N, CA, C and O atoms as a CHARMM CRD file, in Angstrom:
* protein
*
  172
    1    1 ASP  N    126.20700 -40.46700-125.50000 PROA 1      0.00000
    2    1 ASP  CA   127.43300 -40.69200-124.76100 PROA 1      0.00000
    3    1 ASP  C    127.90200 -42.13700-124.87700 PROA 1      0.00000
    4    1 ASP  O    129.09700 -42.40200-125.00800 PROA 1      0.00000
    5    2 ALA  N    126.94900 -43.07300-124.82900 PROA 2      0.00000
    6    2 ALA  CA   127.31200 -44.49000-124.88600 PROA 2      0.00000
    7    2 ALA  C    127.95700 -44.84200-126.22200 PROA 2      0.00000
    8    2 ALA  O    128.96700 -45.54600-126.26300 PROA 2      0.00000
    9    3 LEU  N    127.37800 -44.35600-127.30300 PROA 3      0.00000
   10    3 LEU  CA   127.96200 -44.64700-128.61600 PROA 3      0.00000
   11    3 LEU  C    129.31200 -43.97100-128.79300 PROA 3      0.00000
   12    3 LEU  O    130.22600 -44.54600-129.38300 PROA 3      0.00000
   13    4 ASP  N    129.43900 -42.76000-128.28700 PROA 4      0.00000
   14    4 ASP  CA   130.73300 -42.08000-128.35200 PROA 4      0.00000
   15    4 ASP  C    131.79800 -42.90400-127.63800 PROA 4      0.00000
   16    4 ASP  O    132.90700 -43.07400-128.14400 PROA 4      0.00000
   17    5 PHE  N    131.45100 -43.41500-126.45600 PROA 5      0.00000
   18    5 PHE  CA   132.40900 -44.24400-125.72800 PROA 5      0.00000
   19    5 PHE  C    132.73500 -45.49900-126.51900 PROA 5      0.00000
   20    5 PHE  O    133.90400 -45.85900-126.66500 PROA 5      0.00000
   21    6 PHE  N    131.70500 -46.17000-127.03200 PROA 6      0.00000
   22    6 PHE  CA   131.92300 -47.41800-127.76100 PROA 6      0.00000
   23    6 PHE  C    132.83000 -47.21200-128.96600 PROA 6      0.00000
   24    6 PHE  O    133.76900 -47.97900-129.17500 PROA 6      0.00000
   25    7 TYR  N    132.55600 -46.18300-129.75500 PROA 7      0.00000
   26    7 TYR  CA   133.33900 -45.97000-130.97200 PROA 7      0.00000
   27    7 TYR  C    134.77700 -45.53900-130.69800 PROA 7      0.00000
   28    7 TYR  O    135.61200 -45.58300-131.60000 PROA 7      0.00000
   29    8 THR  N    135.07500 -45.12900-129.48300 PROA 8      0.00000
   30    8 THR  CA   136.45500 -44.78600-129.13600 PROA 8      0.00000
   31    8 THR  C    137.10000 -45.84900-128.24600 PROA 8      0.00000
   32    8 THR  O    138.23800 -45.68500-127.80600 PROA 8      0.00000
   33    9 SER  N    136.37500 -46.93300-127.98200 PROA 9      0.00000
   34    9 SER  CA   136.89800 -47.98300-127.10400 PROA 9      0.00000
   35    9 SER  C    137.90500 -48.87300-127.82700 PROA 9      0.00000
   36    9 SER  O    137.91500 -48.96100-129.05500 PROA 9      0.00000
   37   10 SER  N    138.73900 -49.52200-127.04400 PROA 10     0.00000
   38   10 SER  CA   139.70500 -50.46400-127.62300 PROA 10     0.00000
   39   10 SER  C    138.99600 -51.68100-128.19800 PROA 10     0.00000
   40   10 SER  O    139.48200 -52.28500-129.15400 PROA 10     0.00000
   41   11 ILE  N    137.84700 -52.05000-127.62500 PROA 11     0.00000
   42   11 ILE  CA   137.08000 -53.19300-128.12300 PROA 11     0.00000
   43   11 ILE  C    136.61300 -52.91200-129.55200 PROA 11     0.00000
   44   11 ILE  O    136.75200 -53.76000-130.43400 PROA 11     0.00000
   45   12 TYR  N    136.06000 -51.71800-129.77700 PROA 12     0.00000
   46   12 TYR  CA   135.61600 -51.35800-131.12800 PROA 12     0.00000
   47   12 TYR  C    136.78600 -51.34000-132.10200 PROA 12     0.00000
   48   12 TYR  O    136.66500 -51.81600-133.23100 PROA 12     0.00000
   49   13 GLN  N    137.90500 -50.79700-131.67400 PROA 13     0.00000
   50   13 GLN  CA   139.07500 -50.74500-132.54900 PROA 13     0.00000
   51   13 GLN  C    139.50700 -52.14900-132.95100 PROA 13     0.00000
   52   13 GLN  O    139.83800 -52.38600-134.11200 PROA 13     0.00000
   53   14 MET  N    139.50600 -53.09000-131.99100 PROA 14     0.00000
   54   14 MET  CA   139.87200 -54.47300-132.31100 PROA 14     0.00000
   55   14 MET  C    138.85700 -55.10400-133.25500 PROA 14     0.00000
   56   14 MET  O    139.23400 -55.81700-134.18400 PROA 14     0.00000
   57   15 MET  N    137.57700 -54.84700-133.02400 PROA 15     0.00000
   58   15 MET  CA   136.53700 -55.39600-133.89100 PROA 15     0.00000
   59   15 MET  C    136.66900 -54.82100-135.29900 PROA 15     0.00000
   60   15 MET  O    136.55700 -55.54900-136.28600 PROA 15     0.00000
   61   16 ASN  N    136.90400 -53.53800-135.38500 PROA 16     0.00000
   62   16 ASN  CA   137.00500 -52.85400-136.66500 PROA 16     0.00000
   63   16 ASN  C    138.19900 -53.34900-137.47800 PROA 16     0.00000
   64   16 ASN  O    138.13600 -53.42700-138.70500 PROA 16     0.00000
   65   17 GLU  N    139.28500 -53.68100-136.78400 PROA 17     0.00000
   66   17 GLU  CA   140.49700 -54.14300-137.45500 PROA 17     0.00000
   67   17 GLU  C    140.52900 -55.65600-137.63800 PROA 17     0.00000
   68   17 GLU  O    141.44700 -56.18400-138.26600 PROA 17     0.00000
   69   18 GLY  N    139.53900 -56.35700-137.09500 PROA 18     0.00000
   70   18 GLY  CA   139.49000 -57.80900-137.22700 PROA 18     0.00000
   71   18 GLY  C    140.52800 -58.52900-136.38900 PROA 18     0.00000
   72   18 GLY  O    140.96400 -59.62600-136.73900 PROA 18     0.00000
   73   19 ILE  N    140.92200 -57.91800-135.29000 PROA 19     0.00000
   74   19 ILE  CA   141.95500 -58.48700-134.42300 PROA 19     0.00000
   75   19 ILE  C    141.33600 -59.45000-133.41000 PROA 19     0.00000
   76   19 ILE  O    140.22100 -59.24000-132.93300 PROA 19     0.00000
   77   20 ALA  N    142.07700 -60.49800-133.09600 PROA 20     0.00000
   78   20 ALA  CA   141.75900 -61.41000-131.99100 PROA 20     0.00000
   79   20 ALA  C    140.40700 -62.09500-132.14800 PROA 20     0.00000
   80   20 ALA  O    139.68700 -62.26900-131.16500 PROA 20     0.00000
   81   21 ASP  N    140.06300 -62.47400-133.33900 PROA 21     0.00000
   82   21 ASP  CA   138.82700 -63.19800-133.65900 PROA 21     0.00000
   83   21 ASP  C    137.59500 -62.68800-132.90400 PROA 21     0.00000
   84   21 ASP  O    136.77600 -63.47300-132.42700 PROA 21     0.00000
   85   22 MET  N    137.47900 -61.37100-132.80600 PROA 22     0.00000
   86   22 MET  CA   136.34800 -60.77600-132.08700 PROA 22     0.00000
   87   22 MET  C    135.01800 -61.15600-132.72800 PROA 22     0.00000
   88   22 MET  O    133.99700 -61.19200-132.04200 PROA 22     0.00000
   89   23 HSD  N    135.00800 -61.43800-134.02400 PROA 23     0.00000
   90   23 HSD  CA   133.77000 -61.81300-134.70400 PROA 23     0.00000
   91   23 HSD  C    133.24700 -63.16500-134.21400 PROA 23     0.00000
   92   23 HSD  O    132.08100 -63.49000-134.43800 PROA 23     0.00000
   93   24 CYS  N    134.08500 -63.94600-133.55600 PROA 24     0.00000
   94   24 CYS  CA   133.66900 -65.25700-133.03800 PROA 24     0.00000
   95   24 CYS  C    133.09500 -65.16700-131.62700 PROA 24     0.00000
   96   24 CYS  O    132.57400 -66.15700-131.11400 PROA 24     0.00000
   97   25 ARG  N    133.17600 -64.03200-131.00700 PROA 25     0.00000
   98   25 ARG  CA   132.72100 -63.85900-129.62200 PROA 25     0.00000
   99   25 ARG  C    131.22700 -63.56300-129.58500 PROA 25     0.00000
  100   25 ARG  O    130.66800 -63.00600-130.53000 PROA 25     0.00000
  101   26 SER  N    130.59500 -63.94000-128.48600 PROA 26     0.00000
  102   26 SER  CA   129.15900 -63.68800-128.33700 PROA 26     0.00000
  103   26 SER  C    128.91100 -62.21400-128.02800 PROA 26     0.00000
  104   26 SER  O    129.81200 -61.49600-127.59500 PROA 26     0.00000
  105   27 ASP  N    127.68000 -61.78200-128.25900 PROA 27     0.00000
  106   27 ASP  CA   127.30200 -60.39800-127.95500 PROA 27     0.00000
  107   27 ASP  C    127.49500 -60.10200-126.47200 PROA 27     0.00000
  108   27 ASP  O    127.98100 -59.03400-126.10100 PROA 27     0.00000
  109   28 GLY  N    127.10900 -61.06100-125.62600 PROA 28     0.00000
  110   28 GLY  CA   127.25200 -60.88500-124.18000 PROA 28     0.00000
  111   28 GLY  C    128.70200 -60.71100-123.76800 PROA 28     0.00000
  112   28 GLY  O    129.01800 -59.87300-122.92400 PROA 28     0.00000
  113   29 TYR  N    129.58000 -61.50100-124.36400 PROA 29     0.00000
  114   29 TYR  CA   131.01000 -61.40900-124.06200 PROA 29     0.00000
  115   29 TYR  C    131.54000 -60.03000-124.44600 PROA 29     0.00000
  116   29 TYR  O    132.24900 -59.39100-123.66800 PROA 29     0.00000
  117   30 LEU  N    131.19600 -59.58000-125.64000 PROA 30     0.00000
  118   30 LEU  CA   131.65600 -58.26700-126.10400 PROA 30     0.00000
  119   30 LEU  C    131.08100 -57.14100-125.24900 PROA 30     0.00000
  120   30 LEU  O    131.77400 -56.17100-124.94300 PROA 30     0.00000
  121   31 ALA  N    129.81300 -57.27200-124.86500 PROA 31     0.00000
  122   31 ALA  CA   129.19300 -56.25700-124.00600 PROA 31     0.00000
  123   31 ALA  C    129.91100 -56.18100-122.66200 PROA 31     0.00000
  124   31 ALA  O    130.12200 -55.09200-122.12800 PROA 31     0.00000
  125   32 ASN  N    130.28200 -57.32700-122.12200 PROA 32     0.00000
  126   32 ASN  CA   131.01300 -57.33200-120.85500 PROA 32     0.00000
  127   32 ASN  C    132.38000 -56.67700-120.99200 PROA 32     0.00000
  128   32 ASN  O    132.82100 -55.97700-120.08000 PROA 32     0.00000
  129   33 LEU  N    133.05400 -56.89100-122.11400 PROA 33     0.00000
  130   33 LEU  CA   134.34200 -56.22900-122.33200 PROA 33     0.00000
  131   33 LEU  C    134.18400 -54.71100-122.36300 PROA 33     0.00000
  132   33 LEU  O    134.98500 -53.98300-121.77700 PROA 33     0.00000
  133   34 VAL  N    133.15000 -54.24500-123.04600 PROA 34     0.00000
  134   34 VAL  CA   132.89700 -52.80100-123.11800 PROA 34     0.00000
  135   34 VAL  C    132.56100 -52.26600-121.72800 PROA 34     0.00000
  136   34 VAL  O    133.03600 -51.20000-121.33500 PROA 34     0.00000
  137   35 LYS  N    131.74100 -53.01200-120.98700 PROA 35     0.00000
  138   35 LYS  CA   131.36200 -52.58700-119.63500 PROA 35     0.00000
  139   35 LYS  C    132.58900 -52.50000-118.72700 PROA 35     0.00000
  140   35 LYS  O    132.71900 -51.55400-117.95100 PROA 35     0.00000
  141   36 GLU  N    133.48000 -53.47000-118.81800 PROA 36     0.00000
  142   36 GLU  CA   134.70000 -53.44500-118.00600 PROA 36     0.00000
  143   36 GLU  C    135.59100 -52.26400-118.38400 PROA 36     0.00000
  144   36 GLU  O    136.18100 -51.62000-117.51700 PROA 36     0.00000
  145   37 GLU  N    135.68200 -51.98700-119.67500 PROA 37     0.00000
  146   37 GLU  CA   136.48600 -50.84000-120.10300 PROA 37     0.00000
  147   37 GLU  C    135.87700 -49.54500-119.56900 PROA 37     0.00000
  148   37 GLU  O    136.60400 -48.64200-119.15400 PROA 37     0.00000
  149   38 TRP  N    134.54700 -49.45100-119.57800 PROA 38     0.00000
  150   38 TRP  CA   133.85900 -48.26900-119.04600 PROA 38     0.00000
  151   38 TRP  C    134.14900 -48.11200-117.55400 PROA 38     0.00000
  152   38 TRP  O    134.45000 -47.01300-117.08700 PROA 38     0.00000
  153   39 LYS  N    134.05700 -49.22000-116.80600 PROA 39     0.00000
  154   39 LYS  CA   134.32300 -49.17200-115.36400 PROA 39     0.00000
  155   39 LYS  C    135.74300 -48.69600-115.09000 PROA 39     0.00000
  156   39 LYS  O    135.97000 -47.89400-114.18400 PROA 39     0.00000
  157   40 ASN  N    136.69500 -49.18900-115.86800 PROA 40     0.00000
  158   40 ASN  CA   138.09000 -48.78600-115.67600 PROA 40     0.00000
  159   40 ASN  C    138.30500 -47.31600-116.01600 PROA 40     0.00000
  160   40 ASN  O    139.15300 -46.65100-115.42100 PROA 40     0.00000
  161   41 LYS  N    137.53500 -46.81700-116.97200 PROA 41     0.00000
  162   41 LYS  CA   137.67700 -45.41500-117.36900 PROA 41     0.00000
  163   41 LYS  C    137.16400 -44.48300-116.28000 PROA 41     0.00000
  164   41 LYS  O    137.78400 -43.45700-116.00200 PROA 41     0.00000
  165   42 ILE  N    136.03700 -44.82700-115.66200 PROA 42     0.00000
  166   42 ILE  CA   135.44100 -43.92700-114.67500 PROA 42     0.00000
  167   42 ILE  C    136.02300 -44.11000-113.27700 PROA 42     0.00000
  168   42 ILE  O    135.73500 -43.32600-112.37200 PROA 42     0.00000
  169   43 ALA  N    136.84000 -45.14100-113.10300 PROA 43     0.00000
  170   43 ALA  CA   137.42000 -45.40500-111.77200 PROA 43     0.00000
  171   43 ALA  C    138.58300 -44.49000-111.47200 PROA 43     0.00000
  172   43 ALA  O    139.17900 -44.58100-110.40000 PROA 43     0.00000
């Protein structure tokens, strides 16, 4: 379920397309973005 969510998240789409210098962000920063998107989805 977690990977399914990640691969359909906007964060993954931005990373995949190379948008907004996501490659320069730390793992922790990216994980927090995914976590926030998850929270917003289930709210």
